[in-house]
XYZ file of C-alpha atoms in Angstrom:
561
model
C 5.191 39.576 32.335
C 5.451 42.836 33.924
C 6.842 44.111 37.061
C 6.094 46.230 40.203
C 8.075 47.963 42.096
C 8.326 46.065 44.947
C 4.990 46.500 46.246
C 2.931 44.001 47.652
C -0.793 43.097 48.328
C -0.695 44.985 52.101
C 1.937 47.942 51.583
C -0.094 49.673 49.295
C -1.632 51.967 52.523
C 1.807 53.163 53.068
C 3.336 56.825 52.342
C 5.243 57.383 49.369
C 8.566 57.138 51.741
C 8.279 53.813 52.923
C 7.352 53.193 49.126
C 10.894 54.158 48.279
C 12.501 52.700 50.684
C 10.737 49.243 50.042
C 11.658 49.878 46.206
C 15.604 50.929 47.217
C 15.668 47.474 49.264
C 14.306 45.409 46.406
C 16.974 46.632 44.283
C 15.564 46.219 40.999
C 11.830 45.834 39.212
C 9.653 43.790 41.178
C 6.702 41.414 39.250
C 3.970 42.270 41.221
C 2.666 38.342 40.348
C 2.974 36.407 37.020
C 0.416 33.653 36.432
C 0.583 30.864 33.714
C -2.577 31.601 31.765
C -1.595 30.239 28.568
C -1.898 33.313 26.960
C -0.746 33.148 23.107
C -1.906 36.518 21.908
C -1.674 39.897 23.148
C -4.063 41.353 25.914
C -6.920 43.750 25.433
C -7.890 45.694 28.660
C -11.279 47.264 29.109
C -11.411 50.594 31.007
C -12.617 49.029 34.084
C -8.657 47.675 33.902
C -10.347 44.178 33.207
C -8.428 41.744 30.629
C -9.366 39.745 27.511
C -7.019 37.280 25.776
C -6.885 34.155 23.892
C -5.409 31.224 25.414
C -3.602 28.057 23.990
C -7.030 25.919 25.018
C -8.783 27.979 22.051
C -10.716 30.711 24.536
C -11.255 33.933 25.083
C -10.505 34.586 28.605
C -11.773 37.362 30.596
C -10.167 38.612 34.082
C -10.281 41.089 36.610
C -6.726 43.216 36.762
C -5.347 40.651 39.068
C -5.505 37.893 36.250
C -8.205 35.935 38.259
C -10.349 34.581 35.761
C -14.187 35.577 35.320
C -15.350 33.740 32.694
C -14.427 32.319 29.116
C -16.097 31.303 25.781
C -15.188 28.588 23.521
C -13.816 29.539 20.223
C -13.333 26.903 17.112
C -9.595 27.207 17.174
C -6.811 29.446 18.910
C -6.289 32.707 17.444
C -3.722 35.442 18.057
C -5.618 38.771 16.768
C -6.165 41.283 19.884
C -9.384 41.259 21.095
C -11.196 44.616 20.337
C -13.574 46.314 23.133
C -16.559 48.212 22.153
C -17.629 51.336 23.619
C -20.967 49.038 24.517
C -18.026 46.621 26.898
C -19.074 43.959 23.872
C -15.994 42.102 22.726
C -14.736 41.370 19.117
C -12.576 38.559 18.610
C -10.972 36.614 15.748
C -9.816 32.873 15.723
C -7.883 30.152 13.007
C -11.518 29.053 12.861
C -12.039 31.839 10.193
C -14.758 33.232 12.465
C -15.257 36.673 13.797
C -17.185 36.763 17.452
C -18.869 39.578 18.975
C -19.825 38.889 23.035
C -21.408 40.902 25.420
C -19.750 41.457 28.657
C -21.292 38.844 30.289
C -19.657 36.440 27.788
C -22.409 35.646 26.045
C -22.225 35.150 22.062
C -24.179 37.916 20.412
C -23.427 37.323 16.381
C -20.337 35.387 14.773
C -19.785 35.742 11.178
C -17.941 32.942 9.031
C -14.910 34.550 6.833
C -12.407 33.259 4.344
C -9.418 31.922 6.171
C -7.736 32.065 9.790
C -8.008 35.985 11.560
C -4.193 36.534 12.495
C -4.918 40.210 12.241
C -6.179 42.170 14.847
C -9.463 43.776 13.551
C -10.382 47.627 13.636
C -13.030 49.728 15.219
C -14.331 52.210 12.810
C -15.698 55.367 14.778
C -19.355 54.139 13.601
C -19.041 50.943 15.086
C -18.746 48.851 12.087
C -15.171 47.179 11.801
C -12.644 45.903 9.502
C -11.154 42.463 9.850
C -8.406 40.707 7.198
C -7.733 36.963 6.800
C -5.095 34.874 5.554
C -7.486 34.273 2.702
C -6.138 37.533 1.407
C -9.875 39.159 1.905
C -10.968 42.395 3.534
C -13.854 42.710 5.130
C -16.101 45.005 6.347
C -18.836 43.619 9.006
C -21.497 46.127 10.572
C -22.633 46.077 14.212
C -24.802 43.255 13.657
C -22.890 41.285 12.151
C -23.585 41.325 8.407
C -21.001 41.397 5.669
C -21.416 45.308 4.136
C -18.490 44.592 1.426
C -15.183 42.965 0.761
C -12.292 43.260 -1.233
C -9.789 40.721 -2.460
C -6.115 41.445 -1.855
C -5.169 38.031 -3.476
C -2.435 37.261 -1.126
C -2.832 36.163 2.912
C -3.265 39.188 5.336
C -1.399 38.895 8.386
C -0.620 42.689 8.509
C -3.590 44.467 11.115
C -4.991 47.204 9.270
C -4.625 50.625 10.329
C -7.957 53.076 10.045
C -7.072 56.710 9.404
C -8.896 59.964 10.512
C -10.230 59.681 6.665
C -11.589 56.585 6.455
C -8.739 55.043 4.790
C -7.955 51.556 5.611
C -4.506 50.360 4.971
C -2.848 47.257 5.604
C 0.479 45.476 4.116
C -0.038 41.576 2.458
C 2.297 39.209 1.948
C 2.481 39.318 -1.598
C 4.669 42.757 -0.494
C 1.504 44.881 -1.556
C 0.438 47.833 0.424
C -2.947 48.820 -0.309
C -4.992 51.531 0.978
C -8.839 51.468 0.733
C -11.624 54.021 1.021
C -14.827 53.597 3.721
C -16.743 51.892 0.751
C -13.447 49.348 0.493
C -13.226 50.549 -2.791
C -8.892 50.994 -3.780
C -7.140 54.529 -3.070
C -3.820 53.601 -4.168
C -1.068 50.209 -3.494
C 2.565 50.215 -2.975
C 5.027 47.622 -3.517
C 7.603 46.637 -1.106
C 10.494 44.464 -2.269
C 9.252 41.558 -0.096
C 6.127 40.766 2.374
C 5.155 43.303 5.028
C 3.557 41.428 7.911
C 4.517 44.672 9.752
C 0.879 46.844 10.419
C 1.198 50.263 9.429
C 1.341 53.469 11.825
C -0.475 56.812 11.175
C 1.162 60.011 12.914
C -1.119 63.247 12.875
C -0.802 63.948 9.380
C -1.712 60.906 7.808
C 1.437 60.201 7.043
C 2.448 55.839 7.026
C 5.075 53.826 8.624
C 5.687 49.898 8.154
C 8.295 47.432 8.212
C 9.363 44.484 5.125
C 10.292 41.779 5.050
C 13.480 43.273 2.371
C 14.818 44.573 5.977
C 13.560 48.356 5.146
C 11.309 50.522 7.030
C 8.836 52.769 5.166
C 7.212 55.949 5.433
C 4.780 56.805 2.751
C 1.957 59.723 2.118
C -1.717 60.055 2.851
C -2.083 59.630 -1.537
C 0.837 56.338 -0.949
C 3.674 58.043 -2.740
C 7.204 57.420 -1.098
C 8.120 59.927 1.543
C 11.119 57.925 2.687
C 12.665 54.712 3.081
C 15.574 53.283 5.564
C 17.622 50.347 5.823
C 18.356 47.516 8.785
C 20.319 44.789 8.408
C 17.518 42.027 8.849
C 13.779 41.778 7.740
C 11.367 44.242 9.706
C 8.234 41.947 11.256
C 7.443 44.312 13.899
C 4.733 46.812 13.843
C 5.940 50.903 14.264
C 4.336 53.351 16.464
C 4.486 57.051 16.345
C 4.933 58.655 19.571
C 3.659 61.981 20.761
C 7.529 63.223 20.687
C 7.588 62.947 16.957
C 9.724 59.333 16.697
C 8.479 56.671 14.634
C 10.385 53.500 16.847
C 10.498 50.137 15.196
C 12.781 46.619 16.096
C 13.626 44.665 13.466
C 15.292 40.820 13.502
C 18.682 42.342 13.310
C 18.613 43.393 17.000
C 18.008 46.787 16.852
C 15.494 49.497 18.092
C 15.196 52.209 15.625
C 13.803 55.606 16.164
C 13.449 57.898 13.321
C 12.373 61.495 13.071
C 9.336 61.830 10.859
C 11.479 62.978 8.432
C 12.734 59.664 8.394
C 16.231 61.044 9.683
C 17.934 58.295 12.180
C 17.246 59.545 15.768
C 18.843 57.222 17.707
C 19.820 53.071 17.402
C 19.799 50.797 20.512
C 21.089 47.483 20.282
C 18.987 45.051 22.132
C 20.934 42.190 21.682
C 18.283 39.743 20.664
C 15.799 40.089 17.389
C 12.618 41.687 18.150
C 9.160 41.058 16.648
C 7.230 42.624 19.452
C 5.977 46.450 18.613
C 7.302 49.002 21.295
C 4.829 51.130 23.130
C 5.446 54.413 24.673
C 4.044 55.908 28.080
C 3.174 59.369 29.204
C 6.501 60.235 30.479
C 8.038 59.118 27.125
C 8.971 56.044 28.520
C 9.307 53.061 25.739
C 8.802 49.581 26.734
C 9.750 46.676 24.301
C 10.144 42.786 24.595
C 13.020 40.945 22.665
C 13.106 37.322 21.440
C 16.195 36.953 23.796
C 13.934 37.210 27.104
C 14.323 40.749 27.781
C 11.664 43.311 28.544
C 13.804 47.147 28.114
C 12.593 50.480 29.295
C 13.881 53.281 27.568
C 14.146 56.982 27.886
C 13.336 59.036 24.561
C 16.894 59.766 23.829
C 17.177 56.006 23.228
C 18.945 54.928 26.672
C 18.212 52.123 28.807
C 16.909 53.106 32.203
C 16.160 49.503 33.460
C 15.312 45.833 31.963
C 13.726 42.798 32.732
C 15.502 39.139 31.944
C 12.846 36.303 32.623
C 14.688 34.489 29.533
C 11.634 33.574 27.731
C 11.142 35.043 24.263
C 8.485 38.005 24.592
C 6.786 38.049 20.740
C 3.630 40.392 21.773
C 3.914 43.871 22.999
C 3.645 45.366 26.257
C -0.244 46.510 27.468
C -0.574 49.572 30.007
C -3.632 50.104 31.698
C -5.254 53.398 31.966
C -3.654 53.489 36.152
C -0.274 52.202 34.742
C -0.236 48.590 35.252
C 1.996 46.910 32.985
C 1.341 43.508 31.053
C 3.559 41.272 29.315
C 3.179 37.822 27.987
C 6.318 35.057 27.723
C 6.923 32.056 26.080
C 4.557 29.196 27.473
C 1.698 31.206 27.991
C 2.578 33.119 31.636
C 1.162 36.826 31.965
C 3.231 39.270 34.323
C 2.389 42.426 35.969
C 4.226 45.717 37.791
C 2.144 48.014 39.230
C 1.952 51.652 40.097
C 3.960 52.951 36.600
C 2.678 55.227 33.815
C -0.224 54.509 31.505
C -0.188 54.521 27.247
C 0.803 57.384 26.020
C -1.928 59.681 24.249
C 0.136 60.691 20.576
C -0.985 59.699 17.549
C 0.165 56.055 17.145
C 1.305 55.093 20.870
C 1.081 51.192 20.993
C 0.378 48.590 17.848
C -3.171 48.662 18.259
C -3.529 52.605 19.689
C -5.663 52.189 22.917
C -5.870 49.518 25.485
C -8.739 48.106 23.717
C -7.140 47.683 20.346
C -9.635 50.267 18.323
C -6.627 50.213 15.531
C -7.288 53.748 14.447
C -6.715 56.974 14.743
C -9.110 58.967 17.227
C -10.939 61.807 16.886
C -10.556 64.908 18.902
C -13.662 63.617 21.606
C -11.779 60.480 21.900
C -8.355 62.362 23.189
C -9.644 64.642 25.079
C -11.651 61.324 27.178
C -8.721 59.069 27.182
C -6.491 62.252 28.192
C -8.865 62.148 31.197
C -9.176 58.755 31.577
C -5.005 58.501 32.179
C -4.688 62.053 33.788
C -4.012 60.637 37.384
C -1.770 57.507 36.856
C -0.198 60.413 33.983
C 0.977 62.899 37.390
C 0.520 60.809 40.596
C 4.147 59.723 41.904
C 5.509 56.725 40.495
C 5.798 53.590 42.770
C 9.830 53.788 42.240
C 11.500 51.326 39.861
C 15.208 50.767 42.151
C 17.364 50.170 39.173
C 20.706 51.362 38.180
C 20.094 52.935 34.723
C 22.506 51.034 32.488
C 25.282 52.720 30.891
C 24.656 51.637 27.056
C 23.026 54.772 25.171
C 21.770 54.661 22.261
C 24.350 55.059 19.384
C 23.488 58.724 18.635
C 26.082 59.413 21.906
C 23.382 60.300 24.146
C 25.746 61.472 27.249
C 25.395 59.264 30.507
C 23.321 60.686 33.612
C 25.223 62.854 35.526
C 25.931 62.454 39.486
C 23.180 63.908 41.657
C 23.973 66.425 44.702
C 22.844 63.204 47.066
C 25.659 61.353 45.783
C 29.010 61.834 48.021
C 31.760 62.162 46.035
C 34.730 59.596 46.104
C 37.022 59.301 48.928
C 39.912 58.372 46.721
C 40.120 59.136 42.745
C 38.949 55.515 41.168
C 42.131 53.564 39.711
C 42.420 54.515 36.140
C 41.762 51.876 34.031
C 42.701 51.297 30.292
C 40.094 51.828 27.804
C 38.277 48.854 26.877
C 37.749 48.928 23.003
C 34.491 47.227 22.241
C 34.203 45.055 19.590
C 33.019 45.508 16.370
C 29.362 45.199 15.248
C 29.122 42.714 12.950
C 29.114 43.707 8.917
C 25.626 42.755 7.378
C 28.436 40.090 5.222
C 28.835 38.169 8.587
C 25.732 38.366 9.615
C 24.460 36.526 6.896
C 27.238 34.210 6.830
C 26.203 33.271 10.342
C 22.769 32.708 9.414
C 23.801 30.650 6.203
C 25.881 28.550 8.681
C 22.809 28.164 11.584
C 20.337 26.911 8.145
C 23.205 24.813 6.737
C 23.269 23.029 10.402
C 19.224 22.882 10.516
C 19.227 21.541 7.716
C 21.606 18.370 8.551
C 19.568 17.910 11.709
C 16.506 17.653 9.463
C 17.639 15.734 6.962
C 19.344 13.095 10.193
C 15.542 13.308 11.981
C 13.832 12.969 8.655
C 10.514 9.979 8.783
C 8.535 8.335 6.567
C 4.469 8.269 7.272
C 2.098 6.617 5.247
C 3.969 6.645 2.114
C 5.444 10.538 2.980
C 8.774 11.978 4.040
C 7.793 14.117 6.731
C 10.797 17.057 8.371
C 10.939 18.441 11.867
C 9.191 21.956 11.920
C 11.565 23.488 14.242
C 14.719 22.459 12.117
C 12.853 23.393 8.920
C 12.259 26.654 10.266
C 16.041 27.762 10.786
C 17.506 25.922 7.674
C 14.968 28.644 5.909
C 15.459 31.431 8.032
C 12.693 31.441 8.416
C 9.447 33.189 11.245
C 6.814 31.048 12.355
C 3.891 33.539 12.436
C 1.346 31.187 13.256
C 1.394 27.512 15.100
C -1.607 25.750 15.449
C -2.667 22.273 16.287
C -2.541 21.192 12.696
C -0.751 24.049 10.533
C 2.144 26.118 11.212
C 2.612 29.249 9.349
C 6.191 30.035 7.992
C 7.589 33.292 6.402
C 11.164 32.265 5.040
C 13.359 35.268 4.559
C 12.865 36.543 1.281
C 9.260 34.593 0.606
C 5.473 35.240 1.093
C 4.851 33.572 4.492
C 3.310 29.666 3.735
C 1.018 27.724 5.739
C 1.957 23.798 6.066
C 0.084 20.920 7.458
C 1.412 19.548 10.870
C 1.708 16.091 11.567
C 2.903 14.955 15.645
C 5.217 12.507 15.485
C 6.844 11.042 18.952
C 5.264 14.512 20.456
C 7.025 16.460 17.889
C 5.884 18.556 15.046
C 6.782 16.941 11.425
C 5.688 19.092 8.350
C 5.734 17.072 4.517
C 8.566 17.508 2.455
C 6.254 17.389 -0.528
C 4.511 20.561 0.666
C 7.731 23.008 0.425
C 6.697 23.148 -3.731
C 4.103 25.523 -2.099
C 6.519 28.265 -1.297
C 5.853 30.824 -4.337
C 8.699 31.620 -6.480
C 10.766 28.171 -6.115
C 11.047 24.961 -8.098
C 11.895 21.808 -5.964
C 14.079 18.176 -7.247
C 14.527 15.148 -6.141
C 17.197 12.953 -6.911
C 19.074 9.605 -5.659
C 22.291 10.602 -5.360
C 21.400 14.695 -4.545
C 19.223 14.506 -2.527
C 16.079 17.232 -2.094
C 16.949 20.769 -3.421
C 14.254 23.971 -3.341
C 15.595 26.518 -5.079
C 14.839 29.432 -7.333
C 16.400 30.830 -10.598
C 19.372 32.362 -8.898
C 20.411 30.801 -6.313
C 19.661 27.335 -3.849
C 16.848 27.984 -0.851
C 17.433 24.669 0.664
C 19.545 20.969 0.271
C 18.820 18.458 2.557
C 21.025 15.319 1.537
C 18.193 12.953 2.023
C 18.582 9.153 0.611
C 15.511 8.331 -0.292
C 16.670 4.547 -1.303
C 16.665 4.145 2.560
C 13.810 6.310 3.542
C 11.455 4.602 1.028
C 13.202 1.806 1.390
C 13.722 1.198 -2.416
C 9.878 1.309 -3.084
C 8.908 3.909 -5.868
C 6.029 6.507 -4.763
C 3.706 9.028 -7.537
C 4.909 11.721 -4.915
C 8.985 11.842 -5.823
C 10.345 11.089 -9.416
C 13.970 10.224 -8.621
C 16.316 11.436 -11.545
């Protein structure tokens, strides 16, 4: 996850010189310690700088700052939602289970309350202490402190979109029917929008009550308190991640195509930094104007606000969740297989209007009120102006594509002895055209979906298809794995939730269930093969002979033609 700066448990009593020169020797970001926790959502931490996450054995796990563990509770299923923390230290959480737990801070179970399908959103805190949770049953819900159900409303399409709670009492939250709806406190509709494809993206508020989200039709969007269009903006691949809004005035937002936007509010283009890997992750922005965001690749950047890399991380495991600062600037991030990384001694969240995904450390989800600032402007006022525990890294040279100009030489540097050799200019090459890109990706499904069609089996009477090959042949996300589902969104489609079968320790999904997908027909034939498809063009062909597979014997689940 995160790194120190070469700092370990011991060298903390030293001055800030021998800090520096322990940093300078280390050479780069140090991890102060990474532990495999099994982590599978993102972190909450509590003001105390104690953590609360969900872990692959379906728990909530609670730890001290260090990651040692001090107790967990049992949930019916894993879960991804971020944990919310109370004012009170009590601790809201959401699981697959379709259950919504409240537990005091001793980890006791004070109320659960049964919903309508799996919690993938995070829920919200509203300022009087009743919250806001959506499901994947395509349901809104508002629960009070004790646990009752006040009201709901029916978006009639799954939720995976967190909802974001405005300084009105306007809840708004993106489905994956493309439908961006805003409610009032009494859940009653304000206005919807419609996006040209699912937004799984959660919105961001900035200080005028403005809106910013990400669709899956690769566009970022920016509409008005009332949900009229203020602007929208193009990338070349669909938009998962969730914006923020940072105190500088940038809304900043990856998308798939491996880029990290910043726009003004204005929805002007800012800056562009290519990554180099997709990004689903939301970026999160520190006091200094520092932005932090994890790629898919297995990076972990740090950028300045002008959009240039200062340092990165490359533990090569795909980072999906966002970085977590703690209120003395301790830095969390989760990797693939569940392991939970540190650094110490760096700056804490930002206080602007939309800083991180979820807006504080403990995941309220909304915007805060003028008391709340001013305390959590207190709360991060020393890690904010205390000297940084150095991060030794030479700032790479690529700047953001706005031509932000290189750091110049300090006075401490000596100048050259000799003039460096001059060197022809190396032309980089071209970005891709949005035409290749998707040539490459219609390439990478046609391959997946040979390797499914070659690993295809036959249970109890059904074809089954490896999940993983499925996945790419659709270009598809998977927002959600569980023991028995898995949750896809296909480019282009509402996300769909398949049953998952373990075959020889791999995940198998049934072929049958693809008619699910909403807009597509599917055929089967004996010399074609399966095809899903839609009115304009073919979604996927796997040239599967079912003679062999069902080994000539007819089934009610395929009519060969």
């Amino acid at each position: 996850m995160l790194a120190t700066h070469g700092i370990v448990p011991g060298c903390l009593c030293r001055s800030h010189y021998a800090r520096r020169q322990y940093a300078r020797r280390a050479g780069r970001p140090q991890i102060a310690w990474t532990k495999d926790l099994k982590i599978i959502g993102s972190v909450s931490i509590a003001p105390s700088g104690d953590l609360y996450f969900i872990g692959a054995d379906a728990k909530l796990h609670h730890t001290d700052s260090r990651g040692v563990e001090k107790w967990t509770f049992a949930l019916g299923d894993i879960g991804r939602s971020q944990p919310v923390i109370l004012p009170s230290g009590n601790i809201l959480v959401g699981s697959y289970d379709d259950t919504l737990y409240l537990l005091d801070p001793a980890g006791k179970l004070v109320w659960k309350t049964k919903l309508d399908g799996d919690i993938f959103a995070s829920p919200g805190l509203r300022s009087d202490g009743s919250m806001i949770v959506a499901t994947a049953g395509g349901t809104v819900y508002a629960i009070s402190e004790q646990g009752q159900i006040v009201w709901t409303y029916k978006a009639n399409a799954p939720i995976f979109s967190s909802p974001a709670l405005g300084s009105d009492g306007g809840i708004t939250f993106g489905s994956q029917s493309g439908r961006v709806t805003s409610l009032d406190s009494s859940g009653k509709q304000r206005w919807a929008f419609q996006a040209g494809s699912s937004v799984f993206s959660s919105p961001a508020i900035d200080s005028k009550g403005n809106l910013y989200f990400g669709s899956a039709d690769r566009k970022v969007y920016s509409l008005t308190p009332a949900g009229a269009l203020r602007w929208s903006a193009e990338t070349r691949l669909f938009v998962n991640a969730s914006p923020i809004v940072t105190a500088t005035g940038l809304v900043v937002v990856a998308s798939y195509d491996g880029n990290l936007y910043a726009f003004n509010l204005d929805g002007s283009t800012a800056w562009t930094f290519k990554l180099g890997s997709a990004a689903a992750a939301p970026a999160i922005e520190l006091s200094d104007g520092t932005l932090l965001l994890g790629d898919l690749g297995g990076t972990l950047h740090a950028l300045n606000s002008s959009g240039t890399e200062v340092w990165k991380l490359q533990p090569n495991l795909k980072i999906d969740t966002g970085v977590e600062v703690s209120d003395v600037g301790t830095l969390y991030f989760a990797t693939q297989g569940g392991k939970l990384s540190a650094i110490l001694g760096q700056r804490p969240q930002a206080v602007g209007p939309w800083s991180s995904y979820r807006v504080t450390p403990s995941s309220w989800g909304r915007t805060l009120t003028p008391a709340e600032v001013a305390v959590r402007t207190q709360a991060t006022q020393v890690a904010a102006t205390r000297p940084l525990i150095p991060v030794a890294v030479t700032p790479t040279t690529t700047p953001a594509t706005t031509g932000t100009k290189p750091a110049q030489p300090t006075a401490a540097q000596p100048p050259a002895t000799q003039p460096p050799a001059t060197k022809p200019p190396v032309t980089p090459p071209p970005a891709p055209t949005p035409e290749q890109l998707a040539a490459e990706a219609a390439a990478r499904a046609a391959a997946a979906a040979q390797q499914a069609t070659q690993a295809a089996r036959v249970q109890d009477g059904q074809i089954f298809i490896p999940l993983a090959s499925l996945t790419t042949a659709l270009q598809a996300t998977v927002l959600v794995r569980g023991p028995l589902t898995a949750t896809l969104a296909p480019n282009g489609f509402p996300a769909i939730t398949l049953t998952v079968r373990m075959l020889d320790g791999q995940p198998y999904v049934p072929l049958a269930s693809l008619t699910l997908l909403n807009g597509t027909k599917s055929r089967y034939s004996a010399s074609g093969g399966y095809q899903l498809y839609t009115k304009d063009r073919t979604v996927l062909r796997l040239p599967l002979d079912f003679g062999i597979l069902l080994k000539f014997q007819p089934t009610t689940e395929y009519s060969l033609n």
